[in-house]
């Protein structure tokens, strides 16, 4: 009986460390990341995307990309007829309701572009979540003036609905 118990204990000990090192599935899903093409000499641009929390909520606490010197989450609001953009330290991601970064609302501001963004290109963006950690996504560059609805699954034709763009 002792040899059988010892063999089972050793087998279990060999399996547990491997299971503990298996990475957990991401708790947030990021999709539909896009930016508008910029003219030559532009120093700023914005990225829009959708974040969906799976299970518990999370917070977007940072971001970076090799195409700009700095990337920040910003809010865009109207105050006394003036458009105001402000950096946001963290953006809550609530389970059950996608967090949509869109023109006229929250977005990721790129400051110090290293080269113009050209329609049809794509570039990497790393998002840093408080719980889910770092996630890299690909940002596609759309034509100047794009609103992005045509690229978001299930969103085409919803441009006129409240909260769905300008």
Coordinates of N, CA, C and O in Angstrom, one line a residue:
X1 N 0.8 -1.2 0.0 CA 0.0 0.0 0.0 C 0.9 1.3 0.0 O 0.6 2.2 -0.7
X2 N 2.0 1.2 0.8 CA 2.8 2.4 0.8 C 3.5 2.7 -0.5 O 3.5 3.9 -0.9
X3 N 4.0 1.7 -1.3 CA 4.5 2.0 -2.6 C 3.5 2.7 -3.5 O 3.9 3.6 -4.3
X4 N 2.3 2.2 -3.5 CA 1.2 2.8 -4.3 C 1.0 4.3 -3.9 O 0.9 5.2 -4.8
X5 N 0.9 4.5 -2.6 CA 0.6 5.9 -2.1 C 1.8 6.8 -2.5 O 1.6 7.9 -2.9
X6 N 3.0 6.3 -2.4 CA 4.2 7.1 -2.7 C 4.2 7.4 -4.2 O 4.5 8.5 -4.6
X7 N 3.9 6.5 -5.0 CA 3.9 6.7 -6.5 C 2.8 7.7 -6.9 O 3.1 8.6 -7.7
X8 N 1.6 7.7 -6.2 CA 0.6 8.7 -6.5 C 1.0 10.1 -6.0 O 0.8 11.0 -6.7
X9 N 1.7 10.1 -4.9 CA 2.1 11.4 -4.3 C 3.2 12.0 -5.3 O 3.1 13.2 -5.5
X10 N 4.1 11.2 -5.7 CA 5.1 11.7 -6.6 C 4.5 12.2 -8.0 O 4.9 13.2 -8.5
X11 N 3.6 11.4 -8.5 CA 2.9 11.8 -9.7 C 2.2 13.1 -9.6 O 2.3 14.0 -10.4
X12 N 1.5 13.3 -8.5 CA 0.8 14.5 -8.2 C 1.7 15.7 -8.1 O 1.5 16.8 -8.6
X13 N 2.8 15.5 -7.4 CA 3.8 16.6 -7.2 C 4.4 17.0 -8.5 O 4.7 18.2 -8.7
X14 N 4.6 16.1 -9.5 CA 5.1 16.4 -10.8 C 4.1 17.2 -11.6 O 4.5 18.0 -12.4
X15 N 2.9 17.0 -11.4 CA 1.8 17.6 -12.2 C 1.5 19.0 -11.7 O 1.4 19.9 -12.5
X16 N 1.5 19.2 -10.4 CA 1.1 20.5 -9.8 C 1.9 21.7 -10.3 O 1.3 22.7 -10.7
X17 N 3.2 21.6 -10.3 CA 4.0 22.8 -10.7 C 3.7 23.2 -12.2 O 3.6 24.4 -12.5
X18 N 3.5 22.2 -13.0 CA 3.2 22.5 -14.4 C 1.8 23.2 -14.5 O 1.6 24.1 -15.3
X19 N 0.8 22.8 -13.8 CA -0.5 23.4 -13.8 C -0.4 24.8 -13.2 O -1.1 25.7 -13.7
X20 N 0.4 25.0 -12.2 CA 0.5 26.4 -11.7 C 1.1 27.3 -12.6 O 0.8 28.5 -12.6
X21 N 1.9 26.9 -13.6 CA 2.6 27.8 -14.5 C 1.7 28.0 -15.8 O 2.1 28.8 -16.6
X22 N 0.7 27.3 -16.0 CA -0.2 27.4 -17.2 C -0.8 28.8 -17.1 O -1.5 29.1 -16.1
X23 N -0.6 29.6 -18.2 CA -1.2 31.0 -18.1 C -2.7 30.9 -18.2 O -3.3 30.1 -18.9
X24 N -3.4 31.8 -17.4 CA -4.8 31.8 -17.4 C -5.3 32.5 -18.7 O -4.6 33.3 -19.3
X25 N -6.5 32.2 -19.1 CA -7.1 32.9 -20.3 C -7.3 34.4 -20.0 O -7.6 34.7 -18.8
X26 N -7.1 35.2 -21.0 CA -7.3 36.6 -20.8 C -8.7 36.9 -20.2 O -9.7 36.3 -20.6
X27 N -8.8 37.9 -19.3 CA -10.1 38.3 -18.7 C -10.7 39.4 -19.5 O -11.8 39.8 -19.1
X28 N -10.0 40.0 -20.5 CA -10.6 41.0 -21.3 C -10.3 40.7 -22.8 O -9.3 40.0 -23.1
X29 N -11.2 41.1 -23.6 CA -11.1 40.9 -25.1 C -11.0 42.3 -25.7 O -11.9 43.1 -25.4
X30 N -10.0 42.5 -26.5 CA -9.9 43.8 -27.2 C -10.1 43.5 -28.7 O -9.4 42.6 -29.3
X31 N -11.0 44.2 -29.4 CA -11.1 44.1 -30.8 C -11.4 45.4 -31.5 O -11.6 46.4 -30.9
X32 N -11.5 45.4 -32.8 CA -11.9 46.5 -33.7 C -11.0 47.7 -33.4 O -11.5 48.9 -33.5
X33 N -9.7 47.5 -33.2 CA -8.8 48.7 -33.0 C -8.5 49.3 -34.4 O -8.1 48.7 -35.3
X34 N -8.7 50.6 -34.4 CA -8.4 51.4 -35.7 C -8.0 52.8 -35.3 O -8.2 53.3 -34.3
X35 N -7.4 53.4 -36.3 CA -7.0 54.8 -36.3 C -7.2 55.4 -37.6 O -7.2 54.7 -38.6
X36 N -7.3 56.8 -37.7 CA -7.4 57.4 -39.0 C -6.0 57.7 -39.6 O -5.1 58.0 -38.8
X37 N -5.9 57.7 -40.9 CA -4.7 58.1 -41.6 C -4.4 59.6 -41.2 O -5.3 60.4 -41.0
X38 N -3.1 59.9 -41.1 CA -2.8 61.3 -40.8 C -2.0 61.9 -42.0 O -1.3 61.3 -42.7
X39 N -2.1 63.3 -42.1 CA -1.3 63.9 -43.1 C 0.2 64.0 -42.7 O 0.5 63.9 -41.5
X40 N 1.1 64.1 -43.6 CA 2.5 64.3 -43.3 C 2.7 65.4 -42.3 O 2.0 66.5 -42.4
X41 N 3.6 65.3 -41.4 CA 3.8 66.3 -40.4 C 2.9 66.3 -39.2 O 3.2 67.1 -38.2
X42 N 1.9 65.5 -39.2 CA 1.0 65.5 -38.0 C 1.8 64.9 -36.9 O 2.5 63.9 -37.0
X43 N 1.6 65.4 -35.7 CA 2.3 64.9 -34.5 C 1.4 64.1 -33.6 O 1.8 63.6 -32.6
X44 N 0.1 64.2 -33.8 CA -0.9 63.4 -33.0 C -1.9 62.6 -33.8 O -2.1 62.9 -35.0
X45 N -2.4 61.6 -33.2 CA -3.5 60.8 -33.8 C -4.3 60.1 -32.7 O -3.9 60.2 -31.5
X46 N -5.4 59.5 -33.0 CA -6.1 58.8 -32.0 C -6.4 57.4 -32.4 O -6.6 57.1 -33.6
X47 N -6.5 56.5 -31.4 CA -6.9 55.1 -31.7 C -8.2 54.8 -31.0 O -8.5 55.3 -29.9
X48 N -9.1 54.1 -31.7 CA -10.4 53.7 -31.2 C -10.5 52.2 -31.1 O -9.9 51.5 -32.0
X49 N -11.2 51.6 -30.2 CA -11.3 50.2 -30.1 C -12.5 49.8 -29.1 O -13.1 50.7 -28.6
X50 N -12.7 48.5 -29.0 CA -13.7 48.0 -28.1 C -13.1 47.0 -27.1 O -12.3 46.1 -27.5
X51 N -13.4 47.1 -25.8 CA -12.9 46.2 -24.8 C -14.1 45.5 -24.1 O -15.0 46.2 -23.7
X52 N -14.0 44.2 -24.0 CA -15.1 43.5 -23.4 C -14.5 42.7 -22.2 O -13.5 41.9 -22.4
X53 N -15.0 42.8 -21.0 CA -14.6 42.1 -19.9 C -15.3 40.7 -19.8 O -16.5 40.6 -20.1
X54 N -14.5 39.7 -19.6 CA -15.0 38.4 -19.4 C -14.9 38.0 -17.9 O -13.8 38.0 -17.4
X55 N -16.1 37.8 -17.3 CA -16.0 37.6 -15.8 C -15.9 38.9 -15.1 O -16.8 39.7 -15.2
X56 N -14.9 39.0 -14.2 CA -14.8 40.2 -13.4 C -14.4 41.4 -14.3 O -13.8 41.3 -15.4
X57 N -14.7 42.6 -13.8 CA -14.3 43.8 -14.4 C -12.7 44.0 -14.3 O -12.0 43.3 -13.6
X58 N -12.3 45.1 -15.0 CA -10.8 45.4 -15.0 C -10.7 46.9 -15.2 O -11.7 47.6 -15.3
X59 N -9.5 47.4 -15.3 CA -9.2 48.8 -15.6 C -8.0 48.8 -16.6 O -7.0 48.2 -16.4
X60 N -8.2 49.7 -17.6 CA -7.1 50.0 -18.5 C -6.3 51.0 -17.9 O -6.8 52.1 -17.6
X61 N -5.0 50.7 -17.5 CA -4.2 51.7 -16.8 C -3.0 52.2 -17.6 O -2.3 53.1 -17.1
X62 N -2.8 51.8 -18.8 CA -1.7 52.3 -19.6 C -1.7 51.7 -21.0 O -2.4 50.7 -21.3
X63 N -0.9 52.3 -21.9 CA -0.8 51.8 -23.2 C 0.5 52.4 -23.8 O 1.1 53.3 -23.4
X64 N 1.0 51.7 -24.9 CA 2.2 52.1 -25.6 C 2.2 51.6 -27.0 O 1.5 50.6 -27.3
X65 N 2.9 52.2 -27.9 CA 3.1 51.8 -29.3 C 4.4 52.3 -29.8 O 4.8 53.4 -29.5
X66 N 5.0 51.6 -30.7 CA 6.3 52.0 -31.3 C 6.1 53.2 -32.3 O 7.1 53.8 -32.7
X67 N 4.9 53.5 -32.7 CA 4.7 54.5 -33.7 C 4.6 56.0 -33.1 O 4.6 56.9 -33.9
X68 N 4.6 56.1 -31.8 CA 4.5 57.4 -31.1 C 5.4 57.4 -29.9 O 5.7 56.4 -29.3
X69 N 5.8 58.6 -29.5 CA 6.6 58.8 -28.3 C 5.8 58.5 -27.1 O 6.4 58.0 -26.1
X70 N 4.5 58.8 -27.1 CA 3.7 58.6 -25.9 C 2.3 58.2 -26.4 O 1.8 58.7 -27.4
X71 N 1.6 57.3 -25.6 CA 0.2 57.0 -25.8 C -0.5 57.1 -24.5 O 0.0 56.6 -23.5
X72 N -1.7 57.8 -24.5 CA -2.4 58.0 -23.3 C -3.9 57.8 -23.5 O -4.4 58.1 -24.6
X73 N -4.6 57.2 -22.5 CA -6.1 57.2 -22.6 C -6.6 58.6 -22.3 O -6.1 59.2 -21.3
X74 N -7.5 59.1 -23.2 CA -8.0 60.4 -23.0 C -9.5 60.4 -23.0 O -10.1 59.5 -23.6
X75 N -10.2 61.4 -22.4 CA -11.6 61.6 -22.5 C -11.8 62.8 -23.4 O -11.0 63.7 -23.3
X76 N -12.9 62.9 -24.1 CA -13.2 64.0 -24.9 C -14.7 64.4 -24.5 O -15.6 63.6 -24.6
X77 N -14.8 65.7 -24.1 CA -16.1 66.2 -23.7 C -16.3 67.6 -24.2 O -15.4 68.3 -24.5
X78 N -17.6 68.0 -24.2 CA -17.9 69.4 -24.5 C -18.3 70.1 -23.2 O -19.0 69.6 -22.4
X79 N -17.6 71.3 -23.0 CA -17.9 72.1 -21.8 C -18.0 73.5 -22.3 O -17.1 74.1 -22.8
X80 N -19.2 74.1 -22.1 CA -19.5 75.5 -22.5 C -19.1 75.7 -24.0 O -18.5 76.7 -24.4
X81 N -19.5 74.8 -24.8 CA -19.3 74.9 -26.3 C -17.8 74.7 -26.7 O -17.5 74.9 -27.9
X82 N -17.0 74.2 -25.8 CA -15.6 74.0 -26.1 C -15.2 72.5 -25.9 O -15.6 71.9 -24.9
X83 N -14.6 71.9 -27.0 CA -14.2 70.5 -26.9 C -13.0 70.4 -26.0 O -12.0 71.1 -26.2
X84 N -13.1 69.6 -24.9 CA -11.9 69.4 -24.0 C -11.5 67.9 -24.1 O -12.3 67.0 -24.0
X85 N -10.1 67.8 -24.2 CA -9.5 66.4 -24.1 C -8.6 66.4 -22.8 O -7.9 67.3 -22.6
X86 N -8.8 65.4 -22.0 CA -8.0 65.2 -20.8 C -7.5 63.8 -20.7 O -8.2 62.9 -21.0
X87 N -6.2 63.6 -20.2 CA -5.8 62.3 -19.9 C -6.6 61.7 -18.8 O -7.0 62.3 -17.9
X88 N -6.7 60.3 -18.9 CA -7.4 59.6 -17.8 C -6.4 58.6 -17.2 O -5.8 57.8 -18.0
X89 N -6.3 58.6 -15.9 CA -5.4 57.7 -15.2 C -5.7 56.2 -15.4 O -4.9 55.3 -15.6
X90 N -7.0 55.9 -15.4 CA -7.5 54.5 -15.6 C -8.9 54.5 -16.1 O -9.7 55.4 -15.8
X91 N -9.2 53.6 -17.0 CA -10.5 53.5 -17.6 C -11.2 52.2 -17.2 O -10.6 51.1 -17.4
X92 N -12.3 52.3 -16.5 CA -13.0 51.1 -16.0 C -13.6 50.2 -17.2 O -14.1 50.8 -18.1
X93 N -13.4 48.9 -17.1 CA -14.0 48.0 -18.0 C -15.0 47.1 -17.2 O -14.6 46.3 -16.4
X94 N -16.3 47.3 -17.5 CA -17.3 46.7 -16.7 C -17.8 45.4 -17.4 O -18.1 45.4 -18.6
X95 N -18.0 44.3 -16.7 CA -18.5 43.1 -17.3 C -19.9 43.3 -17.8 O -20.7 44.0 -17.2
X96 N -20.2 42.7 -18.9 CA -21.5 42.7 -19.5 C -21.8 43.9 -20.4 O -22.7 43.8 -21.2
X97 N -21.0 44.9 -20.4 CA -21.2 46.1 -21.3 C -19.8 46.4 -21.9 O -18.9 46.8 -21.2
X98 N -19.7 46.3 -23.2 CA -18.4 46.6 -23.9 C -18.1 48.1 -23.6 O -18.9 49.0 -23.6
X99 N -16.8 48.3 -23.4 CA -16.3 49.7 -23.3 C -15.8 50.1 -24.7 O -14.8 49.4 -25.2
X100 N -16.4 51.0 -25.3 CA -16.1 51.4 -26.6 C -15.4 52.8 -26.6 O -15.9 53.8 -26.2
X101 N -14.2 52.8 -27.1 CA -13.4 54.0 -27.3 C -13.7 54.4 -28.7 O -13.4 53.7 -29.7
X102 N -14.3 55.6 -28.9 CA -14.8 56.0 -30.2 C -14.7 57.5 -30.4 O -14.5 58.3 -29.4
X103 N -14.8 58.0 -31.6 CA -14.7 59.4 -31.9 C -15.7 60.2 -31.0 O -16.9 59.7 -30.9
X104 N -15.3 61.3 -30.4 CA -16.2 62.0 -29.6 C -16.3 61.6 -28.1 O -17.0 62.1 -27.3
X105 N -15.5 60.5 -27.8 CA -15.5 60.0 -26.4 C -14.2 59.6 -26.0 O -13.2 60.3 -26.3
X106 N -14.1 58.5 -25.2 CA -12.7 58.0 -24.8 C -12.0 57.6 -26.1 O -12.6 57.0 -27.0
X107 N -10.7 57.7 -26.0 CA -9.8 57.3 -27.1 C -8.4 57.2 -26.6 O -8.1 57.6 -25.5
X108 N -7.5 56.6 -27.4 CA -6.1 56.5 -27.0 C -5.4 57.6 -27.9 O -5.4 57.5 -29.1
X109 N -4.8 58.6 -27.2 CA -4.1 59.7 -27.9 C -2.7 59.3 -28.1 O -2.0 58.9 -27.2
X110 N -2.3 59.4 -29.4 CA -0.9 59.2 -29.7 C -0.2 60.6 -29.8 O -0.7 61.4 -30.6
X111 N 0.9 60.8 -29.1 CA 1.5 62.1 -29.1 C 3.0 61.8 -29.6 O 3.7 60.9 -29.1
X112 N 3.4 62.7 -30.5 CA 4.8 62.6 -31.0 C 4.8 61.4 -32.0 O 5.7 60.5 -31.9
X113 N 4.0 61.4 -33.0 CA 4.0 60.4 -34.1 C 5.4 60.4 -34.7 O 6.0 61.4 -35.0
X114 N 5.9 59.2 -34.9 CA 7.2 59.1 -35.5 C 7.2 59.1 -37.0 O 8.2 59.3 -37.7
X115 N 6.0 58.8 -37.6 CA 5.8 58.9 -39.1 C 4.3 59.0 -39.3 O 3.5 58.6 -38.4
X116 N 3.9 59.4 -40.5 CA 2.4 59.5 -40.7 C 1.8 58.1 -40.7 O 2.5 57.1 -41.0
X117 N 0.5 58.0 -40.3 CA -0.2 56.8 -40.4 C -0.9 56.8 -41.7 O -1.6 57.7 -42.1
X118 N -0.7 55.7 -42.5 CA -1.1 55.6 -43.9 C -2.3 54.5 -43.9 O -2.2 53.4 -43.4
X119 N -3.4 54.9 -44.6 CA -4.5 54.0 -44.8 C -4.1 52.7 -45.4 O -3.2 52.6 -46.3
X120 N -4.6 51.6 -44.8 CA -4.2 50.3 -45.2 C -3.1 49.6 -44.4 O -3.0 48.4 -44.4
X121 N -2.3 50.5 -43.7 CA -1.3 49.9 -42.8 C -1.9 49.5 -41.5 O -3.0 49.7 -41.2
X122 N -1.0 48.8 -40.7 CA -1.4 48.5 -39.3 C -0.2 48.6 -38.5 O 1.0 48.6 -39.0
X123 N -0.4 48.7 -37.2 CA 0.7 48.8 -36.2 C 0.3 48.2 -34.9 O -0.8 48.1 -34.6
X124 N 1.3 47.8 -34.1 CA 1.0 47.2 -32.8 C 0.7 48.2 -31.7 O 1.2 49.3 -31.7
X125 N -0.2 47.8 -30.8 CA -0.5 48.6 -29.6 C -0.5 47.7 -28.4 O -1.1 46.6 -28.5
X126 N 0.1 48.1 -27.3 CA 0.1 47.3 -26.1 C -0.7 48.0 -25.1 O -0.5 49.2 -24.8
X127 N -1.7 47.3 -24.6 CA -2.6 47.8 -23.6 C -2.3 47.1 -22.2 O -2.0 45.9 -22.2
X128 N -2.3 47.9 -21.2 CA -1.9 47.4 -19.9 C -3.1 47.5 -19.0 O -3.6 48.6 -18.7
X129 N -3.6 46.3 -18.5 CA -4.8 46.2 -17.7 C -4.3 45.9 -16.2 O -3.4 45.2 -16.0
X130 N -5.1 46.5 -15.3 CA -4.7 46.3 -13.8 C -4.7 44.8 -13.5 O -3.8 44.3 -12.8
X131 N -5.6 44.0 -13.9 CA -5.7 42.6 -13.6 C -5.2 41.7 -14.7 O -4.5 40.7 -14.5
X132 N -5.6 42.0 -15.9 CA -5.3 41.1 -17.1 C -3.9 41.2 -17.6 O -3.4 40.4 -18.4
X133 N -3.2 42.3 -17.2 CA -1.8 42.5 -17.6 C -1.8 43.1 -19.0 O -2.7 43.7 -19.5
X134 N -0.6 42.9 -19.6 CA -0.4 43.5 -21.0 C -1.0 42.6 -22.1 O -0.9 41.4 -22.0
X135 N -1.6 43.3 -23.0 CA -2.2 42.6 -24.2 C -1.8 43.4 -25.4 O -2.0 44.6 -25.4
X136 N -1.3 42.7 -26.4 CA -1.0 43.4 -27.7 C -2.0 43.2 -28.7 O -2.5 42.1 -28.9
X137 N -2.4 44.3 -29.4 CA -3.4 44.2 -30.5 C -2.8 44.9 -31.7 O -1.9 45.7 -31.6
X138 N -3.4 44.6 -32.8 CA -3.0 45.2 -34.1 C -4.0 46.3 -34.4 O -5.3 46.1 -34.3
X139 N -3.6 47.5 -34.7 CA -4.4 48.7 -35.0 C -4.4 48.8 -36.6 O -3.3 49.0 -37.1
X140 N -5.5 48.8 -37.2 CA -5.6 49.1 -38.6 C -5.8 50.6 -38.9 O -6.5 51.2 -38.1
X141 N -5.2 51.1 -39.9 CA -5.3 52.5 -40.2 C -6.3 52.6 -41.4 O -6.2 52.1 -42.4
X142 N -7.4 53.4 -41.1 CA -8.5 53.7 -42.0 C -8.2 55.0 -42.7 O -7.3 55.8 -42.4
X143 N -9.0 55.3 -43.7 CA -8.9 56.6 -44.5 C -9.1 57.8 -43.6 O -9.8 57.7 -42.5
X144 N -8.6 59.0 -44.0 CA -8.9 60.2 -43.2 C -10.4 60.4 -43.1 O -11.1 60.2 -44.1
X145 N -10.9 60.8 -42.0 CA -12.3 61.1 -41.8 C -13.2 59.9 -41.5 O -14.4 60.0 -41.2
X146 N -12.6 58.7 -41.4 CA -13.3 57.5 -41.1 C -13.9 57.6 -39.7 O -13.4 58.2 -38.8
X147 N -15.1 57.0 -39.6 CA -15.8 56.9 -38.3 C -15.6 55.5 -37.7 O -16.0 55.3 -36.5
X148 N -15.2 54.5 -38.4 CA -14.9 53.2 -37.9 C -16.0 52.3 -37.7 O -15.8 51.1 -37.4
X149 N -17.3 52.7 -37.9 CA -18.4 51.8 -37.7 C -18.4 50.7 -38.6 O -18.8 49.6 -38.3
X150 N -18.0 50.9 -39.9 CA -18.0 49.8 -40.8 C -17.1 48.7 -40.5 O -17.2 47.6 -40.9
X151 N -16.1 49.0 -39.6 CA -15.1 48.0 -39.2 C -15.4 47.2 -37.9 O -14.7 46.3 -37.5
X152 N -16.5 47.7 -37.2 CA -16.8 47.0 -36.0 C -18.0 46.1 -36.2 O -19.1 46.5 -36.6
X153 N -17.8 44.8 -35.9 CA -18.8 43.8 -36.1 C -20.1 44.2 -35.4 O -20.1 44.6 -34.3
X154 N -21.2 44.1 -36.2 CA -22.5 44.4 -35.6 C -22.8 45.9 -35.5 O -23.9 46.2 -34.9
X155 N -21.9 46.7 -35.9 CA -22.1 48.2 -35.7 C -22.5 48.9 -37.0 O -22.9 50.1 -36.9
X156 N -22.3 48.3 -38.1 CA -22.6 49.0 -39.4 C -24.1 49.5 -39.4 O -25.0 48.8 -39.0
X157 N -24.3 50.7 -39.8 CA -25.6 51.3 -39.9 C -26.1 51.9 -38.6 O -27.2 52.4 -38.5
X158 N -25.3 51.8 -37.5 CA -25.8 52.4 -36.2 C -25.2 53.7 -35.9 O -25.3 54.3 -34.8
X159 N -24.6 54.4 -36.9 CA -23.9 55.7 -36.7 C -24.8 56.7 -36.2 O -24.4 57.6 -35.4
X160 N -26.1 56.7 -36.5 CA -27.0 57.8 -36.0 C -27.6 57.5 -34.6 O -28.3 58.4 -34.1
X161 N -27.3 56.4 -34.0 CA -27.8 56.1 -32.7 C -27.1 56.8 -31.6 O -25.9 57.1 -31.8
X162 N -27.7 57.2 -30.5 CA -27.0 57.9 -29.5 C -25.8 57.2 -29.0 O -25.8 55.9 -28.8
X163 N -24.7 57.9 -28.8 CA -23.4 57.3 -28.3 C -22.7 56.5 -29.3 O -21.7 55.8 -29.0
X164 N -23.1 56.5 -30.6 CA -22.4 55.7 -31.6 C -21.6 56.5 -32.6 O -21.5 56.2 -33.7
X165 N -20.9 57.5 -32.1 CA -20.1 58.3 -33.0 C -20.7 59.7 -33.2 O -21.7 60.1 -32.6
X166 N -20.0 60.6 -34.0 CA -20.4 62.0 -34.2 C -21.7 62.0 -35.0 O -21.9 61.4 -35.9

